Short mmCIF file of C-alpha atoms and ligand atoms in Angstrom, two decimals:
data_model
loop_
_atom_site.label_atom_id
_atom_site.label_comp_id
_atom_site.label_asym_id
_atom_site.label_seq_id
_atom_site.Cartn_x
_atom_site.Cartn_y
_atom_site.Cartn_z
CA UNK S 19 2.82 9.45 -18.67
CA UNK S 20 0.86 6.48 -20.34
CA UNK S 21 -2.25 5.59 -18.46
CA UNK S 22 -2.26 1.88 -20.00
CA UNK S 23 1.25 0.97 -18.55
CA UNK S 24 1.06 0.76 -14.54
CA UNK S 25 4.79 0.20 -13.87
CA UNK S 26 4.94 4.31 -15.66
CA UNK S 27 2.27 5.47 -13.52
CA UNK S 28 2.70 6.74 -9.52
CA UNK S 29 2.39 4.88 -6.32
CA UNK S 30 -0.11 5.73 -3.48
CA UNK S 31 -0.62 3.80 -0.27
CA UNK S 32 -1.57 4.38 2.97
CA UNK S 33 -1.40 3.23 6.49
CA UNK S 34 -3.96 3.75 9.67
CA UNK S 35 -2.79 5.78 12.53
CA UNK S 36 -3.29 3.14 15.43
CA UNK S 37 -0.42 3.67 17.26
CA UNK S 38 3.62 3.67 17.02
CA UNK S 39 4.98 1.33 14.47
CA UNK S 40 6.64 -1.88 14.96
CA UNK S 41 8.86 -4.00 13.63
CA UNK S 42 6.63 -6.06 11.35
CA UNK S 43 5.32 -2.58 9.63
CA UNK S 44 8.81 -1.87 9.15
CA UNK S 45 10.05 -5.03 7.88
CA UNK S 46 6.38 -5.31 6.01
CA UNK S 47 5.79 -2.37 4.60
CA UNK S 48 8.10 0.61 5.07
CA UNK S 49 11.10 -0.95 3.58
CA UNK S 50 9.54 -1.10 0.56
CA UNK S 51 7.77 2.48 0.58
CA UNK S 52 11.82 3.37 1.29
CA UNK S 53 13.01 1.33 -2.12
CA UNK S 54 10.33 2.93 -4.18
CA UNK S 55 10.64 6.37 -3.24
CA UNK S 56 13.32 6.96 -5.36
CA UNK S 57 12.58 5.09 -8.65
CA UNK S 58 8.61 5.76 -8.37
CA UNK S 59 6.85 9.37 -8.06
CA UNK S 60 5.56 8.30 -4.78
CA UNK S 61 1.98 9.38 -2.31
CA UNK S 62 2.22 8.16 1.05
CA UNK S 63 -0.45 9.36 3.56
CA UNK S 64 -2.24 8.63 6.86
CA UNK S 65 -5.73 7.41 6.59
CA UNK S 66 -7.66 9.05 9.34
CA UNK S 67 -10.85 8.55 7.99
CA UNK S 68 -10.39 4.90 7.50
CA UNK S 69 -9.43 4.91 10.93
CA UNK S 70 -13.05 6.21 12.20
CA UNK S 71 -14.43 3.21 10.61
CA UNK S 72 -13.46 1.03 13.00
CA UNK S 73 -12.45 3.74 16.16
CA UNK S 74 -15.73 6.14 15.79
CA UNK S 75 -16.53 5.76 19.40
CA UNK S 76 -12.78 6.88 20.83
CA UNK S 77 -11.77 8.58 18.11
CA UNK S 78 -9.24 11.10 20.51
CA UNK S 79 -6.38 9.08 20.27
CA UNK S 80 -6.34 8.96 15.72
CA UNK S 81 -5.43 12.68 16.08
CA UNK S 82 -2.12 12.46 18.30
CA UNK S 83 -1.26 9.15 16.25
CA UNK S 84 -1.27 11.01 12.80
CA UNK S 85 2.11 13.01 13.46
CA UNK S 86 3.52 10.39 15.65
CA UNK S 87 3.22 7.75 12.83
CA UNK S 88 4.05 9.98 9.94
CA UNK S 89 7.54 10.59 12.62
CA UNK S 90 7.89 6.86 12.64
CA UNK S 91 7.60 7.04 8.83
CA UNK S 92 10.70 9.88 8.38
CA UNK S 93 12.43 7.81 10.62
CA UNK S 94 12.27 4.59 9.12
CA UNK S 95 14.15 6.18 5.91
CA UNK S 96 10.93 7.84 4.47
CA UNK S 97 12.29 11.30 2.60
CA UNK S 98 10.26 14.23 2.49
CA UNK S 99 12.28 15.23 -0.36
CA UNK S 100 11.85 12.12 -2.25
CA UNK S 101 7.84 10.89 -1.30
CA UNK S 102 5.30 12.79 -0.31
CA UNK S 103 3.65 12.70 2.55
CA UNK S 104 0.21 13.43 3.75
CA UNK S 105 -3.11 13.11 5.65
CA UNK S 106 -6.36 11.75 3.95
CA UNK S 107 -8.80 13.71 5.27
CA UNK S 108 -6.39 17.22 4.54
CA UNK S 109 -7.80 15.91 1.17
CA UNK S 110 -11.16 16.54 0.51
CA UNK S 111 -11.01 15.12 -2.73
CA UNK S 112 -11.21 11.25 -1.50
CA UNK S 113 -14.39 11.52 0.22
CA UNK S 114 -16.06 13.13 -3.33
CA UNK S 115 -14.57 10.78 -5.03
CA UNK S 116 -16.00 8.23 -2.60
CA UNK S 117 -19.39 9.42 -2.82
CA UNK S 118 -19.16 9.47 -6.22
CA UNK S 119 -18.17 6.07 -6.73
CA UNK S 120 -20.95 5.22 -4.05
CA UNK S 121 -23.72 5.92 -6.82
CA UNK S 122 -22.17 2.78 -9.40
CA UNK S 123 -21.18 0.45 -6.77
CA UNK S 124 -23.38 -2.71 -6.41
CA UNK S 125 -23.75 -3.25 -2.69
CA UNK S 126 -23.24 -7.46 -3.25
CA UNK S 127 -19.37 -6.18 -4.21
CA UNK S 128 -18.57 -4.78 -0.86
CA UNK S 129 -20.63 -7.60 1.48
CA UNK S 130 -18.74 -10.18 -0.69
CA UNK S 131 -15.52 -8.52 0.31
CA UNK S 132 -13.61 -11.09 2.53
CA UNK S 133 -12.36 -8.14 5.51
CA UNK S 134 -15.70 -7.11 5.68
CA UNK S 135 -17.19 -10.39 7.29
CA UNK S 136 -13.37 -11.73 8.82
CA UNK S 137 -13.25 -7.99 10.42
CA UNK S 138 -16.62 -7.65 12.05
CA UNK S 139 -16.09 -11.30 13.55
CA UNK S 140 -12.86 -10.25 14.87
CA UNK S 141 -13.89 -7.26 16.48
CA UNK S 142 -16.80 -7.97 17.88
CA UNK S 143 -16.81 -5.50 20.90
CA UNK S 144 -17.59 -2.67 18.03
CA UNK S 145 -20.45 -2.86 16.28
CA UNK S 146 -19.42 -2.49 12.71
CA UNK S 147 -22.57 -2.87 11.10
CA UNK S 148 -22.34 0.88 10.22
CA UNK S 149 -22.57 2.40 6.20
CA UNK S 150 -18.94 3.82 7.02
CA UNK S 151 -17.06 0.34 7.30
CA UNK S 152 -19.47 -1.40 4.59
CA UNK S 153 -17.86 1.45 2.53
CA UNK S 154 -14.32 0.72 3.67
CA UNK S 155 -12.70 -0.96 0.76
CA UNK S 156 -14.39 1.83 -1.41
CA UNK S 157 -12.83 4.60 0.15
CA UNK S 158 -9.69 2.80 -0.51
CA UNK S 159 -10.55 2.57 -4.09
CA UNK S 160 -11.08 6.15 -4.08
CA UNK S 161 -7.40 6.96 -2.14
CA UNK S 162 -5.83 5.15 -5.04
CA UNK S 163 -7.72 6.48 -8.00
CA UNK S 164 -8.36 9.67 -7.09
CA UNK S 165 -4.39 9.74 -7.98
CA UNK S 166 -4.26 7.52 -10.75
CA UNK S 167 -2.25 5.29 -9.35
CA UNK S 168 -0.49 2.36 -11.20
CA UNK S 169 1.17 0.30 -8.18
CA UNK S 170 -0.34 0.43 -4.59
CA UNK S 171 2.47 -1.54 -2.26
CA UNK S 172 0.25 -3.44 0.31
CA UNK S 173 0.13 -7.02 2.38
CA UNK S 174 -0.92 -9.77 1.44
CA UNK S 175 -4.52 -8.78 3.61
CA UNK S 176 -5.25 -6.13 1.14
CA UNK S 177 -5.12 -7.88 -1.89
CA UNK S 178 -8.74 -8.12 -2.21
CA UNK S 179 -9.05 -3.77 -2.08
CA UNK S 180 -6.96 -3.39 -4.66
CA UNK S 181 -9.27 -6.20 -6.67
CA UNK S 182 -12.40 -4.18 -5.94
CA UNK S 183 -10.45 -1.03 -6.97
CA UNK S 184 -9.64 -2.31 -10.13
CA UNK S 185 -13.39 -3.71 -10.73
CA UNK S 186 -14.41 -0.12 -10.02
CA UNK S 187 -12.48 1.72 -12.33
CA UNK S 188 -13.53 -1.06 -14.87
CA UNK S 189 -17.33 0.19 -14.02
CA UNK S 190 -16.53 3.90 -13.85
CA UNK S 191 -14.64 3.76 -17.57
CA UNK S 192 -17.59 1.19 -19.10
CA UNK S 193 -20.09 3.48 -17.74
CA UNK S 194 -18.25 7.29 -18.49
CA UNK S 195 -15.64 6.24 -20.33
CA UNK S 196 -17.88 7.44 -23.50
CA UNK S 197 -17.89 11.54 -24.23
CA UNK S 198 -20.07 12.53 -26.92
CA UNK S 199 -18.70 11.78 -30.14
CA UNK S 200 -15.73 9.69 -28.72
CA UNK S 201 -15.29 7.50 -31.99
CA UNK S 202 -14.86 10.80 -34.10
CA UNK S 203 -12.29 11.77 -32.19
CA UNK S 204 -10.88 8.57 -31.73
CA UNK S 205 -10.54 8.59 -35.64
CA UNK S 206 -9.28 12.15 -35.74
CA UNK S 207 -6.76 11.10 -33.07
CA UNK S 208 -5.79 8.08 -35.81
CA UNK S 209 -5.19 10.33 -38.46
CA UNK S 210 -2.99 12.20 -36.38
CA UNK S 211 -0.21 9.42 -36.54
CA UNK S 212 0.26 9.58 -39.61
CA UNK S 213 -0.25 7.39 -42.42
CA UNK S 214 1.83 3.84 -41.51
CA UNK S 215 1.20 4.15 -38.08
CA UNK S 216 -2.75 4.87 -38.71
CA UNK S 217 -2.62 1.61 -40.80
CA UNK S 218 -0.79 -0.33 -38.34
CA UNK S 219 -3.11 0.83 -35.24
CA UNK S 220 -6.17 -0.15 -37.47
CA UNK S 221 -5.30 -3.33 -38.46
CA UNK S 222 -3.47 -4.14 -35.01
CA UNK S 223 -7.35 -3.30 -33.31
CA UNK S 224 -9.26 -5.05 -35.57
CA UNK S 225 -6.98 -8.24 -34.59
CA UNK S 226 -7.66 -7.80 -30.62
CA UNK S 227 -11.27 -6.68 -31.75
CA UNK S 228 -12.33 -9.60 -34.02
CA UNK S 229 -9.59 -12.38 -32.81
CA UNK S 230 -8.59 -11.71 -29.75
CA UNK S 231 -5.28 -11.40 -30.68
CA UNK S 232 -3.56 -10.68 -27.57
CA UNK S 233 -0.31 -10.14 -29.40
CA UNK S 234 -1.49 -7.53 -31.80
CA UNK S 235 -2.79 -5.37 -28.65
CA UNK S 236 0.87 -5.18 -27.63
CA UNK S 237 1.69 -4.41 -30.59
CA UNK S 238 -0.84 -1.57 -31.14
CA UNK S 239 -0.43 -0.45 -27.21
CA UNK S 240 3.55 -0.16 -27.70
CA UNK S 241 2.93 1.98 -31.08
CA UNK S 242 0.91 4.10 -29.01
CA UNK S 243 3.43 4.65 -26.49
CA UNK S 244 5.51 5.72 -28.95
CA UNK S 245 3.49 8.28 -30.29
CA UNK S 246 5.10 11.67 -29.93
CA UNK S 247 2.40 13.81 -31.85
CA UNK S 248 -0.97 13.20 -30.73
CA UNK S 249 -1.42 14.35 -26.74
CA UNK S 250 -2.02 12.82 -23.61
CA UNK S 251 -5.94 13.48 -23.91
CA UNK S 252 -6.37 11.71 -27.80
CA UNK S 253 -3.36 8.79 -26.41
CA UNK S 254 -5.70 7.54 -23.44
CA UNK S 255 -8.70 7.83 -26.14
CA UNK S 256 -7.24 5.58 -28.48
CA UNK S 257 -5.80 3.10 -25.33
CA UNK S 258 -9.63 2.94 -24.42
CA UNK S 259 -10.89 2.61 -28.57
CA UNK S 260 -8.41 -0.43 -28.79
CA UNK S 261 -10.04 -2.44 -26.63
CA UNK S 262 -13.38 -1.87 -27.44
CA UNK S 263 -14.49 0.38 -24.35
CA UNK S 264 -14.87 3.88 -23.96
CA UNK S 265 -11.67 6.66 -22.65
CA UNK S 266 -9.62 5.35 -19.64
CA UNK S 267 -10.82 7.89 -17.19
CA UNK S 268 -9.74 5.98 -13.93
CA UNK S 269 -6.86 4.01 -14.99
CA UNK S 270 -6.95 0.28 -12.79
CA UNK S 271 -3.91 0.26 -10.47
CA UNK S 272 -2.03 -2.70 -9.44
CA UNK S 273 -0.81 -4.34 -5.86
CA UNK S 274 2.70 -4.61 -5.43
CA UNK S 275 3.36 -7.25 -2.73
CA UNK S 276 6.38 -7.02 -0.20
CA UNK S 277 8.22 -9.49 -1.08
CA UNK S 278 9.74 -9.91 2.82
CA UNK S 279 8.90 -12.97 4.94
CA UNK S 280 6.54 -11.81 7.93
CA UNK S 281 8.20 -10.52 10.51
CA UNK S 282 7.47 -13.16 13.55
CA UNK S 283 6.61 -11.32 17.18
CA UNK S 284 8.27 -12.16 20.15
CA UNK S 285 6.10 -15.02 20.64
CA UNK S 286 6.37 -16.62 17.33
CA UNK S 287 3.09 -15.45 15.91
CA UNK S 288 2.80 -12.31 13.15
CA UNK S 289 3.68 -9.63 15.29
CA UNK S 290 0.87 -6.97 15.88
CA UNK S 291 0.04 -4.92 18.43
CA UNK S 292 -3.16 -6.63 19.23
CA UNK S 293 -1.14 -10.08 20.30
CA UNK S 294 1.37 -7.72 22.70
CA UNK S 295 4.53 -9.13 20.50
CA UNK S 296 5.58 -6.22 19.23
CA UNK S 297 9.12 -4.40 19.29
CA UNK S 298 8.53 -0.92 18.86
CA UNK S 299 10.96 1.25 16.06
CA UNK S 300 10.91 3.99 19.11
CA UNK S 301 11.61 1.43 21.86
CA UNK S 302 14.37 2.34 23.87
CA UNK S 303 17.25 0.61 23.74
CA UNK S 304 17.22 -1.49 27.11
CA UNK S 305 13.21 -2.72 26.79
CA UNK S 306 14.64 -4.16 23.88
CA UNK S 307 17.17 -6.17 25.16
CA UNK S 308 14.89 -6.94 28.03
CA UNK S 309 11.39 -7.97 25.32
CA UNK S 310 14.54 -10.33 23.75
CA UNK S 311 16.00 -11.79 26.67
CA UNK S 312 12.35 -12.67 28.27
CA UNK S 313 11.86 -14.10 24.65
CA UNK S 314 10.32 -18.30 24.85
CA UNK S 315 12.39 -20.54 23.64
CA UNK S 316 11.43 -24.28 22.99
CA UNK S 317 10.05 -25.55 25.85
CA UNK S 318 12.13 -28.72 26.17
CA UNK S 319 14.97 -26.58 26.92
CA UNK S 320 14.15 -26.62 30.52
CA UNK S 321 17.87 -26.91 31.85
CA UNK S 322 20.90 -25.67 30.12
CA UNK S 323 21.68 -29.17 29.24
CA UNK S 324 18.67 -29.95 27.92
CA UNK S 325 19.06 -30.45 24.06
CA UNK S 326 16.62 -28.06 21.77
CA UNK S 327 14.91 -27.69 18.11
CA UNK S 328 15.02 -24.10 16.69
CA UNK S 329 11.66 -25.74 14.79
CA UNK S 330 10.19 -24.92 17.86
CA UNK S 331 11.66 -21.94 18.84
CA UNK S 332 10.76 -18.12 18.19
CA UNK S 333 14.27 -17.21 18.46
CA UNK S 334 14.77 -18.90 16.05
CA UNK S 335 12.63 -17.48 13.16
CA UNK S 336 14.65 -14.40 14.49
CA UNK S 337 17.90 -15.47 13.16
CA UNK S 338 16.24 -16.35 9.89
CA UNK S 339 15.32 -12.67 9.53
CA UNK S 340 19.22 -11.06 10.96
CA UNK S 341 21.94 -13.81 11.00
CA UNK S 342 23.98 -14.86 8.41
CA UNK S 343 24.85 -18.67 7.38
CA UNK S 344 27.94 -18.88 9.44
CA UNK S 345 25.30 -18.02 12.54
CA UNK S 346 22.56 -20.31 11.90
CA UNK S 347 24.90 -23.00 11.52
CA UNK S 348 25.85 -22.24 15.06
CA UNK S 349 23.21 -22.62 16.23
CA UNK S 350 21.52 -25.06 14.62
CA UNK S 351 24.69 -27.16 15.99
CA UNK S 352 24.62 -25.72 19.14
CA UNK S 353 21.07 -25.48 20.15
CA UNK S 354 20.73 -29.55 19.18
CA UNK S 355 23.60 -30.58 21.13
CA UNK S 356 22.30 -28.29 23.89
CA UNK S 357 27.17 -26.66 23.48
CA UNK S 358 25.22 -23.69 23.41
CA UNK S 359 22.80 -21.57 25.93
CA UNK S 360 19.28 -19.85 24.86
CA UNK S 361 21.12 -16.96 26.56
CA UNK S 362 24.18 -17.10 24.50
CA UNK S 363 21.96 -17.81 21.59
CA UNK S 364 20.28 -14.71 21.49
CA UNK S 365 23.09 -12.88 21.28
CA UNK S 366 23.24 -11.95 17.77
CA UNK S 367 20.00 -11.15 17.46
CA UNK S 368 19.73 -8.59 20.30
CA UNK S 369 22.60 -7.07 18.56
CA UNK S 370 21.29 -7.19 14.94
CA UNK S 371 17.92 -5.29 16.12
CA UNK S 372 19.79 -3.08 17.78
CA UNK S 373 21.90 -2.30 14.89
CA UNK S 374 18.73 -1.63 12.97
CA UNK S 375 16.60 0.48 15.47
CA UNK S 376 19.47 2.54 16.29
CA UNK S 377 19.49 4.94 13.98
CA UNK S 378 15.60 4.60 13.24
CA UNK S 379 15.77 5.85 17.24
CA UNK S 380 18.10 8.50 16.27
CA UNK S 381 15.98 10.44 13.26
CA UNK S 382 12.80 10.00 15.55
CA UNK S 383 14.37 11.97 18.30
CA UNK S 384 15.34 14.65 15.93
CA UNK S 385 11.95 15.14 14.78
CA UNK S 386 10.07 14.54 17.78
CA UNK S 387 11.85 17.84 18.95
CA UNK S 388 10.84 19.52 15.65
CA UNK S 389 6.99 19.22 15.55
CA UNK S 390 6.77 21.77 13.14
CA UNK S 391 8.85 20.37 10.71
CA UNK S 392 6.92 17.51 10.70
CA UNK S 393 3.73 19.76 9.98
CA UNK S 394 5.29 21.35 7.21
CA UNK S 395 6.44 18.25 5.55
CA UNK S 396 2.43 16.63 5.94
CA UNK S 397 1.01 20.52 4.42
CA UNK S 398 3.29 20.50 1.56
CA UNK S 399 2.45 16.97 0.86
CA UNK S 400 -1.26 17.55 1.36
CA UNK S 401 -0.93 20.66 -1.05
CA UNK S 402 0.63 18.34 -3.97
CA UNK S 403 -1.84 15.77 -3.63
CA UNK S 404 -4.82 18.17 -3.81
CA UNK S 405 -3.28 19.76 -7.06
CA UNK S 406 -3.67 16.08 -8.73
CA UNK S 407 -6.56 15.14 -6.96
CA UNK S 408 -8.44 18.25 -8.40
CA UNK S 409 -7.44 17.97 -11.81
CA UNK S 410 -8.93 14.01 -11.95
CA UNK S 411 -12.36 15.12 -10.08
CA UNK S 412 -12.08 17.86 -12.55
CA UNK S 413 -12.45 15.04 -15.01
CA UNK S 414 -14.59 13.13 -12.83
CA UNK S 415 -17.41 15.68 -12.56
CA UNK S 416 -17.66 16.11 -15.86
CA UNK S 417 -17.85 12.47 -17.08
CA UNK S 418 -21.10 11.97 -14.71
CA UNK S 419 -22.52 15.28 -15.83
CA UNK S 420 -21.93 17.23 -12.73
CA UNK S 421 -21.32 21.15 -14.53
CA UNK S 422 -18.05 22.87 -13.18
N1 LIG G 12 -6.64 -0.52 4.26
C1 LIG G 12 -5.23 -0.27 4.38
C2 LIG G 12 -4.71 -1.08 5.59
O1 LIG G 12 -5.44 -1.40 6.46
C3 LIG G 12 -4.94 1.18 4.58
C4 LIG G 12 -5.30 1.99 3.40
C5 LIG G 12 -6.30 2.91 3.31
C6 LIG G 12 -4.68 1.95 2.11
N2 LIG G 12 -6.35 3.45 2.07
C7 LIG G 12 -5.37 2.89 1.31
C8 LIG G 12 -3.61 1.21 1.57
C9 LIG G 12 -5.03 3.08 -0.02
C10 LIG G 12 -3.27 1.41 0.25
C11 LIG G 12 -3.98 2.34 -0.54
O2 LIG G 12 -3.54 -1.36 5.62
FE1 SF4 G 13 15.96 -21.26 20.71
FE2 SF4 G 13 18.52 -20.72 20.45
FE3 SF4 G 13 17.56 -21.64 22.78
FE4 SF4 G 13 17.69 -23.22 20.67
S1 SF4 G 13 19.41 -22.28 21.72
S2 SF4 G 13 15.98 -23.02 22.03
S3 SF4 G 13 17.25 -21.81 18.99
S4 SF4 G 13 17.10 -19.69 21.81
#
């Protein structure tokens, strides 16, 4: 696995238990932990201990959501077999790795980072002026490096983690990156290539070096890929020589956006829990007819002659999401000419969510009467993170100094 490539390298993200899923984290963000899990050597786990940052005072209810939201998870097409799955804080690892990190992190990075401020304003009745949810963002940067991680799928909202993540690693390599003696055994790794592709590295570096020849670093970082004699060790040595810093120790790790529109609520704003426009992926099947028939519609549709504009109707951004052409058409027509009811116009969308929450409903059920199943799936996944986590702290540890 080459550290310099990110698209080679595993996927990690994680998600805070506050409560059953809806919807918008379905549409958001588990559809696309579902498409990766099979191309992608996937990490997917609960983040309990980002959770406390914001929930320290009632922290009761973060235990009973883990399993319930790692259920939602499995249900929403998560496989056990094909991700794994786990809790942060059955991890040990991120919170060394945190403190770690702590020690080269310049306090101006995390006050500059955007959540920190937009957060405390939002949720004012907590005080958040603790250490804990300063440290936020860096605990994040831990969850994902602690793995090294290529891709981390995220919103748009976390964009500016993955940024500080990245900055961090930068930091941790600039600052460790250099073992004693690293450029003799960058060299010894050279010779190992043999003799055309030794030349080719050399001159290739001295390019990017001297130049800035962006070109010849592809060049020199594809011949390394290549490389079939020289091992994983002298390969992420002579990734780190060719650009001038030290060994890649913490490789930086990349966002991968859902591409998906966001998922309106009920009420036409981003649906989240905190605006009560949610649909729930456990919600049973008549509160969700009912949360879609009470649905607003545009306001000037006060009688059932009364002409409308989808524009200004929620229902609307709902057929968007689950109707075809043929639909919208329909009632684009119908809505404008007032031929067709809001009643009649919801129609296809009560039917499309149910469609797609049915058998989410179904899998939940199954699991929900197999708690322990749902254990075993979160200690096996714990137990395969820990054996990579270990291994990088092992490497950790010894690039500040810390003896085994
Ligand atoms: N901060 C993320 C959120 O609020 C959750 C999270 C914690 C996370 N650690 C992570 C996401 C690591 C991706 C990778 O959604
Ligand atoms: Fe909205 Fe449909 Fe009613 Fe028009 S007809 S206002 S689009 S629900």
């Amino acid at each position: 696995m080459a550290l310099s490539d990110p698209s080679n390298r595993r996927i990690v993200s994680g998600m805070r238990p506050t409560g059953r899923l809806h919807l918008g984290h379905y549409r958001g963000v588990l559809k696309n932990w579902v498409d990766l899990q099979h191309s992608k050597e996937c990490f997917f786990f609960v983040a309990d201990w980002h959770a406390l940052t914001t929930h320290y005072e009632d922290p009761s209810s973060i235990g009973e959501n883990v399993l319930d939201m790692v259920i939602d998870w499995l249900a929403a097409g998560i496989s056990p077999g094909a991700a794994r799955l786990f809790v942060q804080s059955h991890v040990p690892e991120h919170a060394e790795l945190h403190l770690l990190l702590s020690m080269i992190t310049p306090l101006g990075w995390l006050e500059r980072v955007p959540t920190y401020k937009d957060q405390q304003e939002k949720l004012r009745e907590r005080d958040l002026a603790t250490y804990g949810f300063l440290g936020y963002p860096l605990l994040q940067s831990a969850d994902v490096l602690v793995y090294k991680a290529g891709g981390v799928p995220v919103g748009e909202d976390q964009v500016a983690h993955i940024e500080i993540t990245r900055e961090i690693a930068r930091r941790f390599n600039h600052l460790y990156g250099r073992e004693p003696g690293f450029e003799e055994k960058a060299e010894q790794a050279i010779a190992k290539m043999g003799k055309k592709d030794a030349k080719l590295y050399r001159r290739h570096r001295k390019a990017y070096l001297e130049k800035g020849d962006q070109d010849a670093l592809a060049v020199a970082k594809a011949l390394l890929e290549g490389q079939q004699n020289i091992s994983v060790g002298d390969k992420e040595r002579l990734f780190g020589y060719l650009e001038g810093s030290g060994k890649i120790i913490l490789p930086e790790p990349q966002a991968i956006l859902t591409e998906a529109a966001k998922m309106p609520g009920l009420d036409g704003q981003k649906m989240s829990k905190s605006y009560g426009n949610t649909i729930e992926l456990r919600d049973h099947p008549d509160t969700i007819e009912k949360k879609l028939r009470t649905m607003p519609t545009d306001p000037a549709r006060v009688r059932r002659n009364d002409p409308g504009d989808p524009e200004k109707c929620p229902v609307w951004q709902f057929h968007l999401i689950y109707s075809d052409q043929t639909t919208r058409n329909w009632v684009q027509q119908g809505c404008r000419s007032a031929e067709i009811g809001c009643v009649e116009c919801k129609q296809p969308v009560i039917d499309a969510v149910q469609a797609e929450l049915k058998p989410i409903r179904e899998r939940a059920t199954e699991y929900e009467k197999d708690r322990g199943a749902v254990e075993e799936i979160i200690d096996e996944g714990s137990e395969a993170a820990r054996d990579i986590a270990r291994d990088t702290m092992e490497e950790v540890r010894r690039a500040m100094g810390l003896a085994d």
